[in-house]
Structure formats: C-alpha cells, structure tokens
PDB file of C-alpha atoms in Angstrom:
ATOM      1  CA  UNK A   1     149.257  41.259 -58.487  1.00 39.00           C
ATOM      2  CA  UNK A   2     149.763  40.121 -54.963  1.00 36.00           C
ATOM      3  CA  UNK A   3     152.416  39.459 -51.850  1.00 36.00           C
ATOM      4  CA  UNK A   4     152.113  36.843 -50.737  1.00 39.00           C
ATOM      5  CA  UNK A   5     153.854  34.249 -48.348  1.00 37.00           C
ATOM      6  CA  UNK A   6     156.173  31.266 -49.529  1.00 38.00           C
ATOM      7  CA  UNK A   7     154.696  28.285 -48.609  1.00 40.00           C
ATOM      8  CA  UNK A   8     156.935  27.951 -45.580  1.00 41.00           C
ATOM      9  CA  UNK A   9     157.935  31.314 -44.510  1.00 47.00           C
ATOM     10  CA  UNK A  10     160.449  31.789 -42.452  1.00 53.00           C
ATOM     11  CA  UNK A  11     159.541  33.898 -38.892  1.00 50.00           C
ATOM     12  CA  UNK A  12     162.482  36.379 -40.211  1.00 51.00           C
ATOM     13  CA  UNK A  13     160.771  36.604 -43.463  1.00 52.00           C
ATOM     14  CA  UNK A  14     156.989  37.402 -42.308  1.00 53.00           C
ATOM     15  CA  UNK A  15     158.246  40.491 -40.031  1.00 54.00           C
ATOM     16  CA  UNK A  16     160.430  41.574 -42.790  1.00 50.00           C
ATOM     17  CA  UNK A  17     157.283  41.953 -44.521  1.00 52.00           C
ATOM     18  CA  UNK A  18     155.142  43.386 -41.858  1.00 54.00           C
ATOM     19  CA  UNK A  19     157.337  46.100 -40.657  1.00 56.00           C
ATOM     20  CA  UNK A  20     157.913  46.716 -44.407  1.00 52.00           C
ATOM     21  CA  UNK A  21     154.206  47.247 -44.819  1.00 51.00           C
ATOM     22  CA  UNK A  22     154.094  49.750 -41.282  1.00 54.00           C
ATOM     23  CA  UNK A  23     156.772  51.939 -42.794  1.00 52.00           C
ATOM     24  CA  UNK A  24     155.534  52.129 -46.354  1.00 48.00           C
ATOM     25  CA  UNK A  25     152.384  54.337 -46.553  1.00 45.00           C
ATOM     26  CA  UNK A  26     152.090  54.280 -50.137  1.00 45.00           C
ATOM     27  CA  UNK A  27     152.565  50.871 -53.085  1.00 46.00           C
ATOM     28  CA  UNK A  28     154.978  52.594 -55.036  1.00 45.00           C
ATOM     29  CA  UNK A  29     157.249  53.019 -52.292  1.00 46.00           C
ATOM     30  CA  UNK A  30     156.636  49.362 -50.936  1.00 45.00           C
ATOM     31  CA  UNK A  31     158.073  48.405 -54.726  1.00 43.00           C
ATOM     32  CA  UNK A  32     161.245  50.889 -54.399  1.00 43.00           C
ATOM     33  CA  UNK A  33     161.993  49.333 -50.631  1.00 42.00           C
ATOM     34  CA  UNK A  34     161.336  45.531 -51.573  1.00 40.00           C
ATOM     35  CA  UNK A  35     164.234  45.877 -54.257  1.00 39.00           C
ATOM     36  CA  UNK A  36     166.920  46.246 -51.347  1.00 39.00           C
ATOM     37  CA  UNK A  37     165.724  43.410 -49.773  1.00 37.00           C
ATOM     38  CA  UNK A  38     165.887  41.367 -52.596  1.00 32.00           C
ATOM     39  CA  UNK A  39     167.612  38.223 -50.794  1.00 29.00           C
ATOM     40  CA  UNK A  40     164.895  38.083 -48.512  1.00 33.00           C
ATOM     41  CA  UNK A  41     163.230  34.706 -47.989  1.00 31.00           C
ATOM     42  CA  UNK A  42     159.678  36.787 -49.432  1.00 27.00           C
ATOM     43  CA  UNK A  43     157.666  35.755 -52.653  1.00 30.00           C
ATOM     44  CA  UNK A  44     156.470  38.771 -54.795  1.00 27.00           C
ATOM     45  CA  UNK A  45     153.508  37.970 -57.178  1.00 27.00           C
ATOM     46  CA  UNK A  46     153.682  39.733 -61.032  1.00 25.00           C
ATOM     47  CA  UNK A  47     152.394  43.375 -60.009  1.00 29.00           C
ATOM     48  CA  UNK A  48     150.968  46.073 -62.680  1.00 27.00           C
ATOM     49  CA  UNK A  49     152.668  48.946 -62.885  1.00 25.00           C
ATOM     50  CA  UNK A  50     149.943  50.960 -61.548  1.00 23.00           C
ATOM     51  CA  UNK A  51     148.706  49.192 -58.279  1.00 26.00           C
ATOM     52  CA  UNK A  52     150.180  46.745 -55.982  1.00 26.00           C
ATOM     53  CA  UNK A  53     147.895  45.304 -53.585  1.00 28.00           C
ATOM     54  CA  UNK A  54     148.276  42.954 -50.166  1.00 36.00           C
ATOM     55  CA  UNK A  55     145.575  40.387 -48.924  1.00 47.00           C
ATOM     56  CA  UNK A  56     147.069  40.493 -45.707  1.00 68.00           C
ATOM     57  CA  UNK A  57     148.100  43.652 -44.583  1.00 90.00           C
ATOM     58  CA  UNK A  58     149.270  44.695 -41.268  1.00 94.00           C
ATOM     59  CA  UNK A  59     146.516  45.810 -38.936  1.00 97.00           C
ATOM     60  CA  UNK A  60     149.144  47.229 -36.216  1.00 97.00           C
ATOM     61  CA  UNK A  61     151.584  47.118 -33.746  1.00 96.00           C
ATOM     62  CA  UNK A  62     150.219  46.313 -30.517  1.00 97.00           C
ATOM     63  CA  UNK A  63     152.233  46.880 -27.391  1.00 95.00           C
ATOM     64  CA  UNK A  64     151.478  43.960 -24.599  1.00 94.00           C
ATOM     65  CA  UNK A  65     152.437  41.881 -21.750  1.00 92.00           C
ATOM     66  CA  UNK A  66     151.116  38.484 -22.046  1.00 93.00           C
ATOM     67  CA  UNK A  67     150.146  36.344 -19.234  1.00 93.00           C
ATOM     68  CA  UNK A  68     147.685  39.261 -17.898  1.00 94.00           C
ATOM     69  CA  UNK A  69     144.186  39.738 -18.378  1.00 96.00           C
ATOM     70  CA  UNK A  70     143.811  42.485 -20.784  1.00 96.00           C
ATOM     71  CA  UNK A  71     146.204  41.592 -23.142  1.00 96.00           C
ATOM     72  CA  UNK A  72     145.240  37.942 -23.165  1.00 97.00           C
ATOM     73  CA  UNK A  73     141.848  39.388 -23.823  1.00 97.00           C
ATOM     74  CA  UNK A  74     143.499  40.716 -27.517  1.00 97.00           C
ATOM     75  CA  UNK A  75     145.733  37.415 -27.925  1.00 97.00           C
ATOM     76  CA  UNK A  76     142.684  35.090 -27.557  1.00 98.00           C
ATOM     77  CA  UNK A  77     141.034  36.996 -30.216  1.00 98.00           C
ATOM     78  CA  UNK A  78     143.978  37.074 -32.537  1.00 97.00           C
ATOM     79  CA  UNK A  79     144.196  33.400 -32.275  1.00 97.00           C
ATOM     80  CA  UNK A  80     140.285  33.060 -32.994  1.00 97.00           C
ATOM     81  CA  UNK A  81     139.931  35.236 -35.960  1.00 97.00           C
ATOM     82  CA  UNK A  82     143.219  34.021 -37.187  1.00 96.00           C
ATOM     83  CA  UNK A  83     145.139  37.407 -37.790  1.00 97.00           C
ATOM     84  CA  UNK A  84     148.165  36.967 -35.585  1.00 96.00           C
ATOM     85  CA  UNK A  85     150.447  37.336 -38.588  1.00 95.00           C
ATOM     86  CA  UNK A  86     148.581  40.462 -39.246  1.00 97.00           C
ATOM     87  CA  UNK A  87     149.709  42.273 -35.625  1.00 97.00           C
ATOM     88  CA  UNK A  88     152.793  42.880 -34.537  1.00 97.00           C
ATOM     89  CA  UNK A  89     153.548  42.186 -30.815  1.00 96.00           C
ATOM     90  CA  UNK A  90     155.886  44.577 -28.766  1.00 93.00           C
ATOM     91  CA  UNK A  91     156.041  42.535 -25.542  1.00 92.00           C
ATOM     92  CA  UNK A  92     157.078  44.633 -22.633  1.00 89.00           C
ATOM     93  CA  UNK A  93     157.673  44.175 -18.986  1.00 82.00           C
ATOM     94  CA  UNK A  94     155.228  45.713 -16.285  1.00 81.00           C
ATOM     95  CA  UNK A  95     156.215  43.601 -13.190  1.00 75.00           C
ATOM     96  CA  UNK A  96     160.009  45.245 -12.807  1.00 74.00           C
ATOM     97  CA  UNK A  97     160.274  48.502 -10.384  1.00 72.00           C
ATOM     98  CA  UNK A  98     160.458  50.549 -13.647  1.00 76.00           C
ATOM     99  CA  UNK A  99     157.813  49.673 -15.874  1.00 81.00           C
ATOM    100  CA  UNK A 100     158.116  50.011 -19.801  1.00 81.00           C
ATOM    101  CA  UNK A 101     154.456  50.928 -19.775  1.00 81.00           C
ATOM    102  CA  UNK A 102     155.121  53.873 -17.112  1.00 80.00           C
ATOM    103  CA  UNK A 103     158.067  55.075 -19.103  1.00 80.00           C
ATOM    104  CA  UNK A 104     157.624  58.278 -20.395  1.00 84.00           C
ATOM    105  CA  UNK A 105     157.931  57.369 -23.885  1.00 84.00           C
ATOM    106  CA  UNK A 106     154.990  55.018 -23.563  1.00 83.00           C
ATOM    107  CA  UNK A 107     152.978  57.580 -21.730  1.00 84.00           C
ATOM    108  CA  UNK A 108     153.165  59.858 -24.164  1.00 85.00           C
ATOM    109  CA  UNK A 109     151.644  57.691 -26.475  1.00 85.00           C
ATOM    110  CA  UNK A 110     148.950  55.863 -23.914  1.00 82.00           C
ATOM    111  CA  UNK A 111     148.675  58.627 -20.873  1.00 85.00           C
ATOM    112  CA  UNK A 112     146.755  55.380 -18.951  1.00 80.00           C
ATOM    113  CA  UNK A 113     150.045  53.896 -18.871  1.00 82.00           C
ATOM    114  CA  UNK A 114     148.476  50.360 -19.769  1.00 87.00           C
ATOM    115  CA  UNK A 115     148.828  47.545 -21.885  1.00 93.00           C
ATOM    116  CA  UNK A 116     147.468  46.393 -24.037  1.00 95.00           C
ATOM    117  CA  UNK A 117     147.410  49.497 -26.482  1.00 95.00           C
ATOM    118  CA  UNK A 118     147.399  49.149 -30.604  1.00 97.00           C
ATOM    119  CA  UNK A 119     149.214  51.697 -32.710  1.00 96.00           C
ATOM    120  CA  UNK A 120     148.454  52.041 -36.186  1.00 97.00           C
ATOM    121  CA  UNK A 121     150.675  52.943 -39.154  1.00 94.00           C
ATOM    122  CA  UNK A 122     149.184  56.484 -38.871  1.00 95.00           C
ATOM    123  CA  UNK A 123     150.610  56.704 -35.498  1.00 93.00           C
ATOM    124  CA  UNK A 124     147.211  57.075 -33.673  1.00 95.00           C
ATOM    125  CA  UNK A 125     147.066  54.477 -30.860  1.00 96.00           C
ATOM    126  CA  UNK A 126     143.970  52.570 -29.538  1.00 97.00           C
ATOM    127  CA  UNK A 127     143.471  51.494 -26.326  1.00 95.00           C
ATOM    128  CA  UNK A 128     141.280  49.009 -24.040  1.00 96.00           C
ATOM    129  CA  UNK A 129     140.953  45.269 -25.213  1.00 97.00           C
ATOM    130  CA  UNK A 130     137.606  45.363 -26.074  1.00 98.00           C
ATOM    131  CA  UNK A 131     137.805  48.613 -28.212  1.00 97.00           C
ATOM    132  CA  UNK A 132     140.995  47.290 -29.895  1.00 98.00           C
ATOM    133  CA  UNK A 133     139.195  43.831 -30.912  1.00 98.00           C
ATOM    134  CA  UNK A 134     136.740  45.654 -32.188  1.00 98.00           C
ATOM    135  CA  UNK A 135     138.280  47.399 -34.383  1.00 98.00           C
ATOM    136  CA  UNK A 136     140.440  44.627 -35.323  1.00 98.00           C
ATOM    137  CA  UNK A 137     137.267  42.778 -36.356  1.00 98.00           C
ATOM    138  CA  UNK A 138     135.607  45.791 -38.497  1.00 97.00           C
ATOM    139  CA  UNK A 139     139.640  46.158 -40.334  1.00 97.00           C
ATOM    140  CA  UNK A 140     140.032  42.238 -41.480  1.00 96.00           C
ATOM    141  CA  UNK A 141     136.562  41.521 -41.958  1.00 96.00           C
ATOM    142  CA  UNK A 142     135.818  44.752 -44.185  1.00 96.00           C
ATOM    143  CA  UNK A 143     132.917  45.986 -41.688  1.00 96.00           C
ATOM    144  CA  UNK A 144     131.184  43.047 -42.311  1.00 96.00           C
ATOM    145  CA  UNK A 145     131.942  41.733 -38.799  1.00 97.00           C
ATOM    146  CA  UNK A 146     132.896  38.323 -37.611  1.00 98.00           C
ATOM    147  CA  UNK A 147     130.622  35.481 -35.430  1.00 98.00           C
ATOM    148  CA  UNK A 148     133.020  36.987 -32.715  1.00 98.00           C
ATOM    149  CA  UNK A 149     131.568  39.993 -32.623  1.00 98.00           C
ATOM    150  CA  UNK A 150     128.347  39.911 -34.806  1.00 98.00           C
ATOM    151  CA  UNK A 151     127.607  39.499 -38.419  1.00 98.00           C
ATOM    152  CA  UNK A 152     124.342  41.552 -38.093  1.00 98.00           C
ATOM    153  CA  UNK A 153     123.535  44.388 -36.123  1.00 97.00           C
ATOM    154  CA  UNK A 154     121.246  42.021 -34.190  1.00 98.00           C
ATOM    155  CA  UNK A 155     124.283  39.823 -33.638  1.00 98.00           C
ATOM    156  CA  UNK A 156     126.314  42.716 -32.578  1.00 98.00           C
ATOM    157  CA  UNK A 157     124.158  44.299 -30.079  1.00 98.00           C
ATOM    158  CA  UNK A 158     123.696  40.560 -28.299  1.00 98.00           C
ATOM    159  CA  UNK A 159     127.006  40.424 -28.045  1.00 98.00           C
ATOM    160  CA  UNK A 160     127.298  43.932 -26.471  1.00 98.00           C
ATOM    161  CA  UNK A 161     124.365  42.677 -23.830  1.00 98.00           C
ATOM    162  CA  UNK A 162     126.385  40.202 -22.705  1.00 98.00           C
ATOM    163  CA  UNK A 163     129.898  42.023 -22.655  1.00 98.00           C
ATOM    164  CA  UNK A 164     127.735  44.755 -20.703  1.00 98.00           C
ATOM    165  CA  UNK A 165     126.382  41.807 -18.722  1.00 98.00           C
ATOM    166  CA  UNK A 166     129.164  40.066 -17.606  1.00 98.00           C
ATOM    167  CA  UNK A 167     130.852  43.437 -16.539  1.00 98.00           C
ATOM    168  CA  UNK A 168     128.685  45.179 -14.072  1.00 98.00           C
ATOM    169  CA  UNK A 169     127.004  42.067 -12.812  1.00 98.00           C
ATOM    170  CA  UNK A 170     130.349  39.822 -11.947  1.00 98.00           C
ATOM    171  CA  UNK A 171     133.448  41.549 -13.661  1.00 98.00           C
ATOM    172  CA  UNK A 172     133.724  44.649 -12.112  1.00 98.00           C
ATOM    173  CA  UNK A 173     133.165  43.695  -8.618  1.00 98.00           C
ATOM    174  CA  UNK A 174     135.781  40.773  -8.666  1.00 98.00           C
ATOM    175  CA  UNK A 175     138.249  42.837 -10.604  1.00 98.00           C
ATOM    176  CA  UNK A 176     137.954  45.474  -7.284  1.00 98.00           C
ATOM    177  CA  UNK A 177     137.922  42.507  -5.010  1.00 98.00           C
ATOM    178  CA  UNK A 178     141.368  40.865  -6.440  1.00 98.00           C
ATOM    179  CA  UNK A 179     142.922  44.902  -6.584  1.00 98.00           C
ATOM    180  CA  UNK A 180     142.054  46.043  -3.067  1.00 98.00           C
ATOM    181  CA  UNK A 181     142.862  42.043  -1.697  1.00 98.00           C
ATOM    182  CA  UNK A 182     145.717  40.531  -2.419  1.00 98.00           C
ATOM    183  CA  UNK A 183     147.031  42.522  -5.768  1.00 97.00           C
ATOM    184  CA  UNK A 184     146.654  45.748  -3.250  1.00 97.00           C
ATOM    185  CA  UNK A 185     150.480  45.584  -2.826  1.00 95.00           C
ATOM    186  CA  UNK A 186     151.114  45.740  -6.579  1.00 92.00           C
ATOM    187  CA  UNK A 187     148.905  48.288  -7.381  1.00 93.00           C
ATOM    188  CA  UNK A 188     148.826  50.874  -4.372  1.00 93.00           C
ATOM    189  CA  UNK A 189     151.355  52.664  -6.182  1.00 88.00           C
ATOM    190  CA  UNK A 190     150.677  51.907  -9.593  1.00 87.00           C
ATOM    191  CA  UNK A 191     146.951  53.299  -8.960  1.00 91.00           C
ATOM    192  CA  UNK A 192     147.297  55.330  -6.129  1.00 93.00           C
ATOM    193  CA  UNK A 193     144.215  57.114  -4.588  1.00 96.00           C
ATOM    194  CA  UNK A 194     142.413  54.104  -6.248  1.00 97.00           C
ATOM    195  CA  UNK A 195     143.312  51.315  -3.576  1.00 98.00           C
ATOM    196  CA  UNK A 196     141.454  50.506  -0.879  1.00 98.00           C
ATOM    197  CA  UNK A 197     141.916  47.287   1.446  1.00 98.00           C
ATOM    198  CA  UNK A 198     137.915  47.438   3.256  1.00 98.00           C
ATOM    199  CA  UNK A 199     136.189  47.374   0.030  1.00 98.00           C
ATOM    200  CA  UNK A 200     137.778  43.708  -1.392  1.00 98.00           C
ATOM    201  CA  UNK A 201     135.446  41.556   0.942  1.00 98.00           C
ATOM    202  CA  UNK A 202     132.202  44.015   0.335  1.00 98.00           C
ATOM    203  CA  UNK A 203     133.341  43.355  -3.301  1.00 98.00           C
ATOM    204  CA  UNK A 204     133.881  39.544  -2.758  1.00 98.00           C
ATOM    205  CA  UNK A 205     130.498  39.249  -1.764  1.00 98.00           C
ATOM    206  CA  UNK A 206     129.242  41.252  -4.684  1.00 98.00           C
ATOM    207  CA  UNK A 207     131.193  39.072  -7.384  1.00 98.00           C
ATOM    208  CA  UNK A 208     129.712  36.071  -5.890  1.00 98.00           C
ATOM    209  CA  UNK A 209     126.124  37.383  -6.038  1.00 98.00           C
ATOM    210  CA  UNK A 210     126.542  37.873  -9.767  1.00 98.00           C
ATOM    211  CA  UNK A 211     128.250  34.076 -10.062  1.00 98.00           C
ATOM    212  CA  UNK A 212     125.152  32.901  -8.818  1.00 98.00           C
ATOM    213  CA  UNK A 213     123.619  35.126 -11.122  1.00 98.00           C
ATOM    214  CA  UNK A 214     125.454  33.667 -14.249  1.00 98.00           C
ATOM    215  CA  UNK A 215     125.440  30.113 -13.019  1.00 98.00           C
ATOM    216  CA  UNK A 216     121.421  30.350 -13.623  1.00 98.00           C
ATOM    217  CA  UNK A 217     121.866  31.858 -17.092  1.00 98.00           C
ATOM    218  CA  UNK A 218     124.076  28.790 -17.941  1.00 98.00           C
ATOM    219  CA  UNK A 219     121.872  25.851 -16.410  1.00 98.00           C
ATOM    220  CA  UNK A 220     119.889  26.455 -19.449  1.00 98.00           C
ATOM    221  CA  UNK A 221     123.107  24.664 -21.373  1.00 96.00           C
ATOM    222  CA  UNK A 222     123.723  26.730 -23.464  1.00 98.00           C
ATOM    223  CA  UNK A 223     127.126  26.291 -25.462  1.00 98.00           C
ATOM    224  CA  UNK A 224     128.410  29.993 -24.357  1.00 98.00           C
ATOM    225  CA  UNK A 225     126.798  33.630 -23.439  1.00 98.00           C
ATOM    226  CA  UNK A 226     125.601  33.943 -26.870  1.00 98.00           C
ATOM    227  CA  UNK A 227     124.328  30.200 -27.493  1.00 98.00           C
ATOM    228  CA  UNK A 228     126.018  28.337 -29.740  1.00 98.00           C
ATOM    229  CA  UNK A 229     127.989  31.602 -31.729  1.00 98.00           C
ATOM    230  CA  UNK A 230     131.336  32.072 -29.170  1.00 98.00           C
ATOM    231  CA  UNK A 231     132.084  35.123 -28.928  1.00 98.00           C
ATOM    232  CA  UNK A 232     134.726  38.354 -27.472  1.00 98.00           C
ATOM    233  CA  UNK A 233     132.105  38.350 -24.412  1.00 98.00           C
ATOM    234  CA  UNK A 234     132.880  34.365 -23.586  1.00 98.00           C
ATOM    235  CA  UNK A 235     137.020  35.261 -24.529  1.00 98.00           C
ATOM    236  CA  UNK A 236     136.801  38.499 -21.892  1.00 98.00           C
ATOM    237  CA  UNK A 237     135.062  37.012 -18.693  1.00 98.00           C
ATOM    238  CA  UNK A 238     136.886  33.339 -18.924  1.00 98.00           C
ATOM    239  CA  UNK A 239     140.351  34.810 -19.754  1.00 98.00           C
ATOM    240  CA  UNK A 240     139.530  37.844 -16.318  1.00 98.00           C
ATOM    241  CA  UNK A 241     137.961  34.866 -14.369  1.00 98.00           C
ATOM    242  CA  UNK A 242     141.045  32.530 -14.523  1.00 97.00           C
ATOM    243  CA  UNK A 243     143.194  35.029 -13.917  1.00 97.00           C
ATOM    244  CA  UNK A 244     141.941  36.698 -10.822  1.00 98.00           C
ATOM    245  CA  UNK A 245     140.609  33.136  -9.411  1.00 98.00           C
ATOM    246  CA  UNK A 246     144.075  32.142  -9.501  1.00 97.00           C
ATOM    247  CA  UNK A 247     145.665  35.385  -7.780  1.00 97.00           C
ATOM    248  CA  UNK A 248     142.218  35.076  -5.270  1.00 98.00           C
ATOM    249  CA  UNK A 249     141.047  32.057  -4.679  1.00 98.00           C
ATOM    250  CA  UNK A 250     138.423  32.188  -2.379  1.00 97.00           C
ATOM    251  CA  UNK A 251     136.652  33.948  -5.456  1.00 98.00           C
ATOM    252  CA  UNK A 252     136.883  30.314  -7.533  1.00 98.00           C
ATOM    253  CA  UNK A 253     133.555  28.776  -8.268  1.00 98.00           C
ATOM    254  CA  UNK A 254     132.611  25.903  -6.659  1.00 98.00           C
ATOM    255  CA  UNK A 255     131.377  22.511  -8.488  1.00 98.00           C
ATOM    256  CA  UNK A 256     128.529  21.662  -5.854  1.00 98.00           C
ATOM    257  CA  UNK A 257     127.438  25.377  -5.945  1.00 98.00           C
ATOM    258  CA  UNK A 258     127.907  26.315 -10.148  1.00 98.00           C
ATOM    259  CA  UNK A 259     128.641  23.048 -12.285  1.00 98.00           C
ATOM    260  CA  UNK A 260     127.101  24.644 -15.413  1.00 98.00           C
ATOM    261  CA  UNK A 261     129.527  27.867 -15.234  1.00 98.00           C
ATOM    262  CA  UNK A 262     132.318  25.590 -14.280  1.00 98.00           C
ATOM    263  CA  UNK A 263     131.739  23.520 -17.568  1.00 98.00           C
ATOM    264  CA  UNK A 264     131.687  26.801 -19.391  1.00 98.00           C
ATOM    265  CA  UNK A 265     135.085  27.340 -18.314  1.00 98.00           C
ATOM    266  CA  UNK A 266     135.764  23.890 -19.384  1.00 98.00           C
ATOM    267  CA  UNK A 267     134.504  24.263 -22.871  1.00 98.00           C
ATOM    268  CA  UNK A 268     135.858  28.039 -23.688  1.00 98.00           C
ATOM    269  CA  UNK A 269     139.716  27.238 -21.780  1.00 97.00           C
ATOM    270  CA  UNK A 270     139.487  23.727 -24.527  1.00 96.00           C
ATOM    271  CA  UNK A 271     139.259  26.238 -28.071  1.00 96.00           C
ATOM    272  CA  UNK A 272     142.211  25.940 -30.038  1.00 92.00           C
ATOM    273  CA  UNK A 273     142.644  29.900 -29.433  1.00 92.00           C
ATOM    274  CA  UNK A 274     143.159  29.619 -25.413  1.00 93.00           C
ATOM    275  CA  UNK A 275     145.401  26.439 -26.304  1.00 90.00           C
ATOM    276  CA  UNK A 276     147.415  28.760 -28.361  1.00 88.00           C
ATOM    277  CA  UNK A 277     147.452  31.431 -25.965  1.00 86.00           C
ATOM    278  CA  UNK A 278     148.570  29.272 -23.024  1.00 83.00           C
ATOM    279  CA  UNK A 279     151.317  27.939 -25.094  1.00 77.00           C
ATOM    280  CA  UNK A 280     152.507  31.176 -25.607  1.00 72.00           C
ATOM    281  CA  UNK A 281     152.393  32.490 -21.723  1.00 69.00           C
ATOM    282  CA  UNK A 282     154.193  29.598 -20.602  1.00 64.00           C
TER     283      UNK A 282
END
C-alpha cells in the first residue's frame, strides 16, 4: 500500500502528514499515530499488515530566511526538482538585533550560526546550500542524480567545474566586495575579525576581472554554464549575482560591456523555479 495525497490537499493536511512522517521513525508506529488523526483531510491507501511504504517521504526540515542568497540557493532548487512538499521550511528572522540563527538553541545545532541549515529526522543537521542540495538530489533521486546535478559521473564532475568555476573566479571576490562595502555595517559584528572596509574596492576590481572572464565563456551562446543541461551551478551564481548587484551596484554588469552574461541572467531569472521563488520573497 501507499499514502498518498487527496487530489486537492489541503496546506493543513500535507504538514499533518509531513511532521507525522519526521516524528515516526518506524511504519508501524506511523499506523498507530494516523488512527488519532483520523478526521484529518489525508487519504490512506489499503496497507499490508507487514509494510507500509511512502512515495514521498519527508527529506527534512530545513531552517531558512528567504530573500537571501544562500537560502534562495536551496529554494530555487526545491522548486526545480519539484520536492518542496518534501521539506519543511522553518523561516526565521536574521535582520532583528537578536537573531534566531545566533540564538543559542540554533547554535547548538549549527555552531556557524547560518541559514540555511537542513535537519534530518535523525537529528543530524547539514549545512551550506550547495552540500544540502546535494544531498537533497542523491535522497529523491535514489543516487541516481538529477540533470541538476549530474546523471553520470561525467555529468557530475562538469557540474562541479563550473560550481568551482564560478566561485573563485567571480563569486568569492564580489561576495568580499559587497561584505567589506556597503553590507560592512551589518556584518562587522555578525563576523567580527572578518570585516575589513580597504579590501571591497581591491575586491571590486577582482569580481569584475572574472565578469569579463565569464562574459567570454558565454559569447559562445551557450544556453547556461553547462550547455543546454541547467544546472545548481547556473541556480548559485544568478541567485548570489542578483542579490549582491542589488545591495552594490557599481558591481552590476553592463549591456555594452557583457550582453551575453546579461542574457544569461535573463534566461535563468525567466525558469518557472526563480518565478516561484520570487513569488514567495515578495
């Protein structure tokens, strides 16, 4: 037998279901905790008496604050693989004086103190965006992967090229010129020891130097990093690139100076998944 949805499930109804399926660890005792929620708007399949299984089981709860780079980085991905019913989303708020993610409950679960960070119904609790759609992909796809990461270890390791790519060459240095420029304020104490004002224009110059670098890459037009397959590499630098353009823009590229990255934008910011993910940061 299977769970499965009604065919117009109520939002009550689904995370019923998930945080059911989180605080359940074995079928038996998913069967003895479904029978008190009997009135429920959920639709329970015949099951054997033996085994119960779920097509859709919950992947995690993931702990976030849409609306910033990292964390948009995970939502994106959600939306493109299609598993957002499969996460649970603990939105918290990190712009306050006392940040949820620098309380001490949520250190002692992520001792970063930073969003976005997935815990699993084991408890253990994954964090950085990239590691977390990783293993997101390898959990609902079996370890058979996804275009979005790879479907072959070829696939996989181009995609890791360009993640790698995009990082050190552009990432990285406009992430450090956005911190130490006009985000110093905000994250002088957040970060301290890490902040520093003189490096943001040595940085600037650096991030531009690898726009240039990408902007060649591109004027080959090419669909997206990986050529026609879109993957978590395109998701990460467009989602960091809007962003920090918009908090520093000086850093924004320039349609005389890199048309074919611009239209890259263009075509990655126009998937359902980032139409989806704006709708929800609104």
């Amino acid at each position: 037998g299977r769970l499965a949805w009604p065919r117009s499930p109520g939002k009550k109804a689904r995370q019923v279901t998930l945080r059911l399926l989180m605080a359940c660890s074995s079928a038996a005792a998913l069967r003895r905790t479904l029978s008190s929620f009997a009135t429920s708007r959920l639709s329970l399949r015949a099951a054997s008496h033996r085994h119960l299984s779920y097509s859709g089981s919950l992947l995690g709860t993931l702990y976030s604050s849409p609306g910033t780079p990292s964390p948009d980085t995970v939502h994106f991905y959600l939306e493109e693989a299609g598993i957002t019913e499969r996460v649970l989303v603990e939105k918290m708020s990190i712009l306050s004086r006392s940040p949820a993610n620098r309380s001490e409950e949520f250190l002692k679960m992520n001792p970063m103190g930073e969003v976005p960070a997935l815990r699993l119904a084991d408890g253990k609790v994954l964090t950085e965006s990239l590691v977390i759609c990783r293993y997101l992909d390898a959990q609902h796809t079996g370890g058979a992967g996804s275009p979005l990461y790879g479907e072959s270890a070829a696939e996989r390791a181009e995609t890791d090229i360009w993640v790698a790519r995009t990082e050190t060459k552009y990432l990285t240095p406009l992430i450090w010129a956005a911190r130490c420029g006009p985000l110093a304020k905000f994250f002088e104490n957040r970060t301290p020891g890490y902040i520093h004002t003189v490096i943001s224009d040595p940085m600037g110059e650096a991030a531009k130097t690898g726009l240039i670098w990408l902007e060649a890459q591109l004027a080959d037009g090419r669909p997206f990093l990986c050529g026609e397959r879109f993957t978590i590499a395109d998701i990460r630098l467009v989602v960091n690139y809007k962003f920090l353009t918009n908090v520093h823009k000086p850093m924004r590229a320039q349609a005389d100076e890199q048309p074919a990255f611009l239209k890259y934008v263009e075509r990655v910011a126009a998937r359902d998944g980032a139409a989806a993910l704006a709708s929800k940061t609104k």
